[in-house]
Coordinates of C-alpha atoms in Angstrom, one line a residue:
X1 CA -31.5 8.7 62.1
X2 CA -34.3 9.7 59.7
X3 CA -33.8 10.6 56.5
X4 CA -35.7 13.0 53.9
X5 CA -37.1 10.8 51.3
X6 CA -35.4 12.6 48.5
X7 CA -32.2 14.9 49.9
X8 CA -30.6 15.3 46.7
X9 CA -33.1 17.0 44.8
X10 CA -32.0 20.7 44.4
X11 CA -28.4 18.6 43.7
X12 CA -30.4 17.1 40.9
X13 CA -31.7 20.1 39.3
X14 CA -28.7 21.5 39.5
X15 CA -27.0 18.9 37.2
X16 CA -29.8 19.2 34.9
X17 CA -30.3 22.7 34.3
X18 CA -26.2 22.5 33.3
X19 CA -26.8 19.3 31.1
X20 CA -29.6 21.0 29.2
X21 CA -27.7 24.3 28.7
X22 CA -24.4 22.7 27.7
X23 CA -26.8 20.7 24.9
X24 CA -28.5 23.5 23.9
X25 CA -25.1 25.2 23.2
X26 CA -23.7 22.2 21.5
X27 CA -20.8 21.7 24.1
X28 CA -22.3 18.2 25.0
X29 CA -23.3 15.0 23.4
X30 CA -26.3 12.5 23.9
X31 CA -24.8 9.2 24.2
X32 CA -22.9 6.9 26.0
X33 CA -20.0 8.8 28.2
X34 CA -23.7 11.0 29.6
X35 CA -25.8 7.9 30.4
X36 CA -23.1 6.0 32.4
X37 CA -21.9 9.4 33.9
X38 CA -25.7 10.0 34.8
X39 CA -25.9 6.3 36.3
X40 CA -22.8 6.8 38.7
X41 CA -24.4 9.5 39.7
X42 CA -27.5 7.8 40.6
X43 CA -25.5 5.1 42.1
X44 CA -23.5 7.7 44.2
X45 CA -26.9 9.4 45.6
X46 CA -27.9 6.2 46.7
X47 CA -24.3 5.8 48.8
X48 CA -24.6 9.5 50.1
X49 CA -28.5 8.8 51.6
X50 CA -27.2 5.9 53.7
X51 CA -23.7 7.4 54.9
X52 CA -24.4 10.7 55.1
X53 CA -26.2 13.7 56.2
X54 CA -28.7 15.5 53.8
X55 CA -26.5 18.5 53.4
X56 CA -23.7 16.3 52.9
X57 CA -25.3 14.6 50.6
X58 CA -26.3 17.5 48.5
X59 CA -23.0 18.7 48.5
X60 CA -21.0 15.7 47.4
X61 CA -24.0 14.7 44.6
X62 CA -23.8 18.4 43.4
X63 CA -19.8 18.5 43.2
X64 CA -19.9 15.1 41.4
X65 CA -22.2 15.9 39.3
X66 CA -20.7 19.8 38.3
X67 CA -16.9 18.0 37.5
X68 CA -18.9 15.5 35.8
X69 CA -20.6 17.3 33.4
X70 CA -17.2 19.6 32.7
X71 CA -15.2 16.8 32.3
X72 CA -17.8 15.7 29.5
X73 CA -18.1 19.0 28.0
X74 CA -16.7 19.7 25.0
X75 CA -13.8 22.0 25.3
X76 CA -13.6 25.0 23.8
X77 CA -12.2 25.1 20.0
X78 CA -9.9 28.2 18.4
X79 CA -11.4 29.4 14.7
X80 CA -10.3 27.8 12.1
X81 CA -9.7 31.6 10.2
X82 CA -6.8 30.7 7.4
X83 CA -4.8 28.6 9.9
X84 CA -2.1 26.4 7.2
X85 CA -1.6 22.3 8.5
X86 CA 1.2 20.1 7.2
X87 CA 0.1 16.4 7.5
X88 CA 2.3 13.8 6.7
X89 CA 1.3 10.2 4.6
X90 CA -1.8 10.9 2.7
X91 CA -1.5 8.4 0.2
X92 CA -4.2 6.5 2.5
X93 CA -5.4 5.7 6.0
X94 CA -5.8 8.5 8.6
X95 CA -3.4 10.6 6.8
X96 CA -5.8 10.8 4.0
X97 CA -8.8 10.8 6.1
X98 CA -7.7 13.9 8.1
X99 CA -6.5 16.1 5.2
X100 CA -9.6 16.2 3.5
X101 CA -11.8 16.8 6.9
X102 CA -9.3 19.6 8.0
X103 CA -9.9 20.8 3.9
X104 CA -13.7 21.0 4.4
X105 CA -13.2 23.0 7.4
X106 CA -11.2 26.0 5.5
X107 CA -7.7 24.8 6.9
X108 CA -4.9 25.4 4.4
X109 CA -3.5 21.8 4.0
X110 CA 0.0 20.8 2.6
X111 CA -0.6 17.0 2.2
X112 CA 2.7 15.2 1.8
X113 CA 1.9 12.0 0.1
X114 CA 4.8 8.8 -1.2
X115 CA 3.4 9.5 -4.8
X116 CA 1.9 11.9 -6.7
X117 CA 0.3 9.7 -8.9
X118 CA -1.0 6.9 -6.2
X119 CA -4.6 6.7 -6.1
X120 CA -4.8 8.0 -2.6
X121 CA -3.2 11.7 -3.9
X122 CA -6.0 11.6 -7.0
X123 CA -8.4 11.4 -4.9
X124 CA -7.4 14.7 -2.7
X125 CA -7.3 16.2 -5.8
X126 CA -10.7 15.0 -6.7
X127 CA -12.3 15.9 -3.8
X128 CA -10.5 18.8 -2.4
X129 CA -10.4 22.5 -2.6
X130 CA -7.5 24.0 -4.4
X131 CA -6.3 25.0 -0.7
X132 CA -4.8 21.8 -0.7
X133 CA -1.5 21.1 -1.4
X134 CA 0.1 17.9 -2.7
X135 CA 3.7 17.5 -1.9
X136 CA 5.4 14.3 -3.0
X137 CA 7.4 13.1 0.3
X138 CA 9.7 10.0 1.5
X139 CA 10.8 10.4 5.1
X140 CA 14.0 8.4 4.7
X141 CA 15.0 11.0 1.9
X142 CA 16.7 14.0 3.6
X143 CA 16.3 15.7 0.2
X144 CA 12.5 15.1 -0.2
X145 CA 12.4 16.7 3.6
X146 CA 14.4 19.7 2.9
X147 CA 12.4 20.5 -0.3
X148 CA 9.0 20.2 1.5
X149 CA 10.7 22.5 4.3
X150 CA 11.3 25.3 1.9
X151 CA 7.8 24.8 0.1
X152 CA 6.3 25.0 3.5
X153 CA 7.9 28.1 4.5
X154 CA 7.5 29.7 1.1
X155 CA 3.8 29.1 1.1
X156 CA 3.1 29.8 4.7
X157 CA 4.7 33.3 4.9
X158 CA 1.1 35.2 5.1
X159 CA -0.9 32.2 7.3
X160 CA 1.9 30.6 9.0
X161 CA 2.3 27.2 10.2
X162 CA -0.7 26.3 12.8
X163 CA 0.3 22.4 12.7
X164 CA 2.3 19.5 11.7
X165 CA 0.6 15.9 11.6
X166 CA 3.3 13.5 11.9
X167 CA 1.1 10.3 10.5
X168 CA 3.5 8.6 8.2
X169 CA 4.5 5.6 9.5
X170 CA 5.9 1.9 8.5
X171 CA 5.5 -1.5 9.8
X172 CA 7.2 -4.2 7.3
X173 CA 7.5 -7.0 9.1
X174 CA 5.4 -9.4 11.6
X175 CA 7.5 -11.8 13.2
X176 CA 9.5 -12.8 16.7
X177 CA 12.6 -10.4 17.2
X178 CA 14.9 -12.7 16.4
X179 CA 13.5 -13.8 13.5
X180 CA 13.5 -10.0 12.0
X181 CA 16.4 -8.6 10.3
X182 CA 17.9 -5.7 11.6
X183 CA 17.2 -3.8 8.7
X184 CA 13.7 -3.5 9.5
X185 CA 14.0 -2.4 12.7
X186 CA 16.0 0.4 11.2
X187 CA 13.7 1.0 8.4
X188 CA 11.4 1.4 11.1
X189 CA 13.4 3.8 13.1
X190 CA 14.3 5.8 9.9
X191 CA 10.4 6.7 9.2
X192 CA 8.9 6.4 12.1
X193 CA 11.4 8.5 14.0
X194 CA 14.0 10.3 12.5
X195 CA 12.0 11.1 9.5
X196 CA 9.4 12.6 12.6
X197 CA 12.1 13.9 13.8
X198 CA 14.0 15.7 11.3
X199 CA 11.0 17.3 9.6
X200 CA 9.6 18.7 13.3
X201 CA 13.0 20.3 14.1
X202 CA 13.0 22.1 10.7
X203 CA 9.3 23.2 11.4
X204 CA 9.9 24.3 14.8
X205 CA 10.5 28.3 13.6
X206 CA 7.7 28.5 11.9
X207 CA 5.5 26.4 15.1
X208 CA 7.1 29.1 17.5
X209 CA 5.9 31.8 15.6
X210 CA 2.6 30.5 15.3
X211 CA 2.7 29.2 19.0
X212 CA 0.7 26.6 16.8
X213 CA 0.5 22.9 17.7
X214 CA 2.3 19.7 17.0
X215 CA 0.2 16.2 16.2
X216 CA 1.6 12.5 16.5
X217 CA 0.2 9.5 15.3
X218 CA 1.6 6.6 17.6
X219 CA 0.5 3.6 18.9
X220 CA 0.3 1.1 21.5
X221 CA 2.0 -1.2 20.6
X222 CA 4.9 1.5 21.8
X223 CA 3.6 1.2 25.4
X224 CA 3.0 -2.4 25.5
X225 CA 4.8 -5.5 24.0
X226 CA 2.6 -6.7 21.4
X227 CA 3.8 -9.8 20.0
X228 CA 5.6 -10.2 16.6
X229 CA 5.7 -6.0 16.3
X230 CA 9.0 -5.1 18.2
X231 CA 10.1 -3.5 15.1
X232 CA 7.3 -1.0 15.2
X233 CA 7.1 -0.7 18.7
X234 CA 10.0 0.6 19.7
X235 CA 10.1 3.1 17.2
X236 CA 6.7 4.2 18.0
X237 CA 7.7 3.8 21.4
X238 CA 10.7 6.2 20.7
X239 CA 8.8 8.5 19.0
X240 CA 6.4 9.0 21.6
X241 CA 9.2 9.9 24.4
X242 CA 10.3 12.4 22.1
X243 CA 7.0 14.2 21.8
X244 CA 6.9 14.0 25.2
X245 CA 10.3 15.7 25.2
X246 CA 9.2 18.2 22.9
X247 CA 6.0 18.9 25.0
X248 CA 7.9 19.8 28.0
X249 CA 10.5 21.4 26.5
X250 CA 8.3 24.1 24.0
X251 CA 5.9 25.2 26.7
X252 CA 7.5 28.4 27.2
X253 CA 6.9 29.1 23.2
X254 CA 3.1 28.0 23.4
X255 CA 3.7 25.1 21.2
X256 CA 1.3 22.2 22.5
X257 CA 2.4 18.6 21.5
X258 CA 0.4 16.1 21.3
X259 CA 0.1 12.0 21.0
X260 CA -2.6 9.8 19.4
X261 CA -2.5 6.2 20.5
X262 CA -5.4 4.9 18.1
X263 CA -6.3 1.0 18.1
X264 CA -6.9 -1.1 15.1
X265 CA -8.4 0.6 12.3
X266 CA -8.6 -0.9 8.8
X267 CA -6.9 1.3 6.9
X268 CA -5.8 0.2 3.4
X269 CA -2.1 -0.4 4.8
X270 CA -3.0 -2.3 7.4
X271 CA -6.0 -4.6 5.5
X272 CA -4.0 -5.4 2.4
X273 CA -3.3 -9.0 2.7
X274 CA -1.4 -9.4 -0.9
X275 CA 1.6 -7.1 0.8
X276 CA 1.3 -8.8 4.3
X277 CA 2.2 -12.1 2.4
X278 CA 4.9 -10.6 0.5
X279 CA 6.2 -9.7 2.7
X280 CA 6.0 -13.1 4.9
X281 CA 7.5 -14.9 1.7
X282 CA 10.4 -12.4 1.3
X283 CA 11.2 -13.3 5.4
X284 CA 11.4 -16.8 4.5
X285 CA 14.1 -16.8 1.5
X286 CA 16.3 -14.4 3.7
X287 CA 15.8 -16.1 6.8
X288 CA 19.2 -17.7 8.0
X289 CA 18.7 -22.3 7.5
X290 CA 19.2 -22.1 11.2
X291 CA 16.9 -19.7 12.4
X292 CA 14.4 -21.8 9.6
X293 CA 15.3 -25.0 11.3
X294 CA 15.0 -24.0 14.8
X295 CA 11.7 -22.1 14.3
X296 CA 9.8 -24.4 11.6
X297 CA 8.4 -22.6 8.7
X298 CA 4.9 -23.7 9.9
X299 CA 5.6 -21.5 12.9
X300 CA 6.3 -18.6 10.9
X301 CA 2.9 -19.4 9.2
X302 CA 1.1 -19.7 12.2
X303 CA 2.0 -16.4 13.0
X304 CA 0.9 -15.0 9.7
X305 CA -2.3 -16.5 10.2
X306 CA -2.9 -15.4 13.9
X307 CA -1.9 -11.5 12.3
X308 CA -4.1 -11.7 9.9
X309 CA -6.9 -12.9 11.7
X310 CA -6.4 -9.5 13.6
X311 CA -6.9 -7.3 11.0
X312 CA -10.6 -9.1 10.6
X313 CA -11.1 -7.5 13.7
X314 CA -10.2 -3.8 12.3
X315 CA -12.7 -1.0 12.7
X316 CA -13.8 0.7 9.7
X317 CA -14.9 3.9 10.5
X318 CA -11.7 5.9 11.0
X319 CA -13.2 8.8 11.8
X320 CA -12.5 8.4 15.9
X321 CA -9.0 9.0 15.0
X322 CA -9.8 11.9 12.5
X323 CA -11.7 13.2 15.7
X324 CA -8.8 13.0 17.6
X325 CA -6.3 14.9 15.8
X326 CA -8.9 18.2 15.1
X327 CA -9.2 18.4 18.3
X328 CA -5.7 17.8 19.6
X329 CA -5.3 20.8 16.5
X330 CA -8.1 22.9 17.7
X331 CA -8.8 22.6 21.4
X332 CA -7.6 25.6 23.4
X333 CA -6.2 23.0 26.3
X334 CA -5.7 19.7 23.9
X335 CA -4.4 16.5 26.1
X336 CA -1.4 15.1 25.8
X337 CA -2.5 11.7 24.7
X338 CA -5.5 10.7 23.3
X339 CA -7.1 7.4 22.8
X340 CA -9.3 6.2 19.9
X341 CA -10.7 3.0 19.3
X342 CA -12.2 0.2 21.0
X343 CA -11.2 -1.5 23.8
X344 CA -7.9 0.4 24.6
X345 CA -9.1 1.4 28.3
X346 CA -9.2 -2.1 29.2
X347 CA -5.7 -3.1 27.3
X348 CA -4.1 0.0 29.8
X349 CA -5.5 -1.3 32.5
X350 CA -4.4 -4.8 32.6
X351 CA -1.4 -3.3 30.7
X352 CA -0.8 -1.1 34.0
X353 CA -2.2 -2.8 36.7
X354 CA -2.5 -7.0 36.2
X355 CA 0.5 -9.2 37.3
X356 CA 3.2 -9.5 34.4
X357 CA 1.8 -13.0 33.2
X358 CA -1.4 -12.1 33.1
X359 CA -0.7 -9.1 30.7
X360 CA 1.3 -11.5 28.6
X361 CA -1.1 -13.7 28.4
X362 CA -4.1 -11.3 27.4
X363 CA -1.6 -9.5 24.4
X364 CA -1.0 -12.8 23.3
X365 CA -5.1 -14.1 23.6
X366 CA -6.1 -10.5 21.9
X367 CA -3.6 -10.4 19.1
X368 CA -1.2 -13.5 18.1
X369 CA -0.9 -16.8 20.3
X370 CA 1.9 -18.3 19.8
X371 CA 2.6 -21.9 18.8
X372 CA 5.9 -23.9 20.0
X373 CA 9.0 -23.4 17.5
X374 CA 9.9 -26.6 15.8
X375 CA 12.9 -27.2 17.8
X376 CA 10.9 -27.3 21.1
X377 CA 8.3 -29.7 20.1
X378 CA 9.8 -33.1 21.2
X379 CA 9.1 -34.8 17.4
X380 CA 5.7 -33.3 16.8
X381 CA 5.4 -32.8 13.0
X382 CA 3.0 -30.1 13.4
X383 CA 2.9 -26.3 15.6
X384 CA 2.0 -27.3 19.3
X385 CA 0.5 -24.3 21.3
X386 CA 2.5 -23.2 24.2
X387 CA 1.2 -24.5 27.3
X388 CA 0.7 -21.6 28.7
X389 CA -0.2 -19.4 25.4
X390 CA -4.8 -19.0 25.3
X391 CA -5.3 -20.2 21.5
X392 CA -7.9 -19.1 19.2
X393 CA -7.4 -15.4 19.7
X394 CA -10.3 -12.5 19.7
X395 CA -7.6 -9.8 18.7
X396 CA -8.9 -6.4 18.6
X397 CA -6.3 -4.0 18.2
X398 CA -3.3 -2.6 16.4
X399 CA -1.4 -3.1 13.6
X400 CA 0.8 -1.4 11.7
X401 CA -0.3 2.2 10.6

């Protein structure tokens, strides 16, 4: 059958007359997402000139092309006006990052930070408006809650509450599950849930009056099982299925809830390497002679070195994240989950969709490869890799936050 040389055309015209009007009115970005949206689009005209008939063609290219551009489209943001955030952990990282964007942007902040006097809360000062508000903070203190509940409340009454940021988070230890205490998984638990926990329940009247919005900071290592981070995992893993909760169960009040599963970003948590070893040392004096014996202490070394290595691999810029939680603040339809950092598509893919072994063996390549424990090494003096364990690991992503 013959075909007109160029079918599409008016579908073409089409797509750009939107493109150039959403750029013109700022709801759409030159870059990446555009270009390879604009070449599966190209690609897909080719397809609909062989299989189908010119009308058909212009119809499918023009649809494609209309949902492509709106999913790329900025959505639309609510005014800032005098709205009042509570963000949680400021002494550093995103925590610290976020409060003073959401400060330049006229946002009343309440920044809860582990000391008043850390460098991280003399720097808000510095660099803030007197908007901002320092509140001294430890999540596994129920008195340090309740005090920053009633401060909240007592300084919201004419703004009210528009958001909570629950950022705050611990990871203290890097190391197989049975070779972690118990107490660490608690401590874990204690911050990175019930303090989340406790502090969003007692902000809920003041989040239904605003119908305002509530702001997670996760990560995947709760969705996938990153070696050596079980303790952080399954809190963050815990905390995430309570947001979810949350989510489903304040839609009738307005209050959106949302998730932020961000990859490895070198915060100053994360990159200091004096605390990471620390804290290795203090697991080797409490670790039980027979866990020591079975494992090796070179094994527990190996490990540290394969985490730190990681952490090489950090991202500096943290302002993806930062990104992320304005607009799950700000949007007028935020998602439910959202995704900064590199390389996180492809770890939920394989995550979702490879055989079990496969995704085992890509966490372990892309974060920590493990080495045999001492006990299974048939009279080796030194670590032996695991047979079936890739060695010298391109890690990418996620630490602790």
């Amino acid at each position: 059958m013959e075909r007109w040389p160029w079918p599409s055309g008016g579908a073409w015209l089409l797509v750009a007359a939107r493109a150039l009007l959403q750029l013109l009115r700022s709801d759409l970005r030159l870059g990446r997402p555009l270009l390879a949206a604009l070449a599966l689009l190209a690609a897909l005209d080719w397809l609909c000139q062989r299989l189908l008939p010119p009308p058909a063609a212009l119809v499918v290219l023009a649809a494609a092309g209309w949902i492509a551009l709106s999913r790329l489209a900025r959505p639309p943001r609510l005014p800032v006006a005098t709205r009042a955030v509570l963000i949680t952990g400021c002494d550093t990282g995103f925590g610290k990052e976020t409060a003073k964007k959401l400060d330049a942007m006229g946002f009343m902040v309440l920044a809860t930070v582990l000391d008043l006097n850390s460098p991280g809360a003399q720097e808000l000062r510095a660099c803030c408006s007197p908007r901002l508000k320092l509140l001294e903070m430890d999540l596994t203190k129920p008195e340090d809650i309740k005090r920053v509940l009633e401060f909240t409340k007592a300084h919201t009454t004419g703004t009210g509450l528009w958001g909570l940021v629950n950022n705050a988070g611990l990871n203290s230890v890097v190391a197989d599950v049975e070779l972690s205490p118990v107490a660490t998984f608690r401590n874990c638990m204690e911050v990175n849930f019930f303090g989340a926990l406790e502090l969003t329940k007692g902000l809920l009247p003041l989040l239904r009056h605003s119908r305002g919005r509530i702001v997670t900071v996760g990560s995947p290592a709760g969705d996938m099982p990153y070696p050596c981070l079980a303790a952080y995992g399954t809190s963050k893993a815990a905390v995430a299925l309570l947001m979810d909760t949350f989510g489903c169960e304040l839609i009738p009040w307005g209050i959106k809830v949302s998730v932020i599963q961000p990859g490895c970003f070198k915060t100053e948590s994360v990159t200091n390497v004096n605390l990471w070893e620390k804290r290795k040392q203090l697991l080797l004096a409490n670790l039980p002679g027979e866990l020591l014996q079975a494992y090796g202490e070179d094994y527990i070394e190996h490990l540290h070195g394969q985490f730190l290595h990681s952490l090489r691999m950090a991202v500096p810029d943290l302002s993806p994240v930062v990104d992320a939680i304005i607009d799950a603040l700000l949007a007028a339809q935020p998602r439910r989950r959202y995704y900064p950092g590199r390389g996180l598509v492809l770890m939920y893919f394989i995550h979702y969709y490879l055989p079990e072994g496969l995704r085992r063996r890509f966490l372990q390549n892309f974060f920590i490869s493990h080495c045999l424990p001492r006990a299974l090494r048939s009279g080796q003096p030194g670590p032996a890799p695991a047979q079936d364990t890739p060695q010298d690991p391109n890690p990418s992503l996620v630490a602790a936050r």
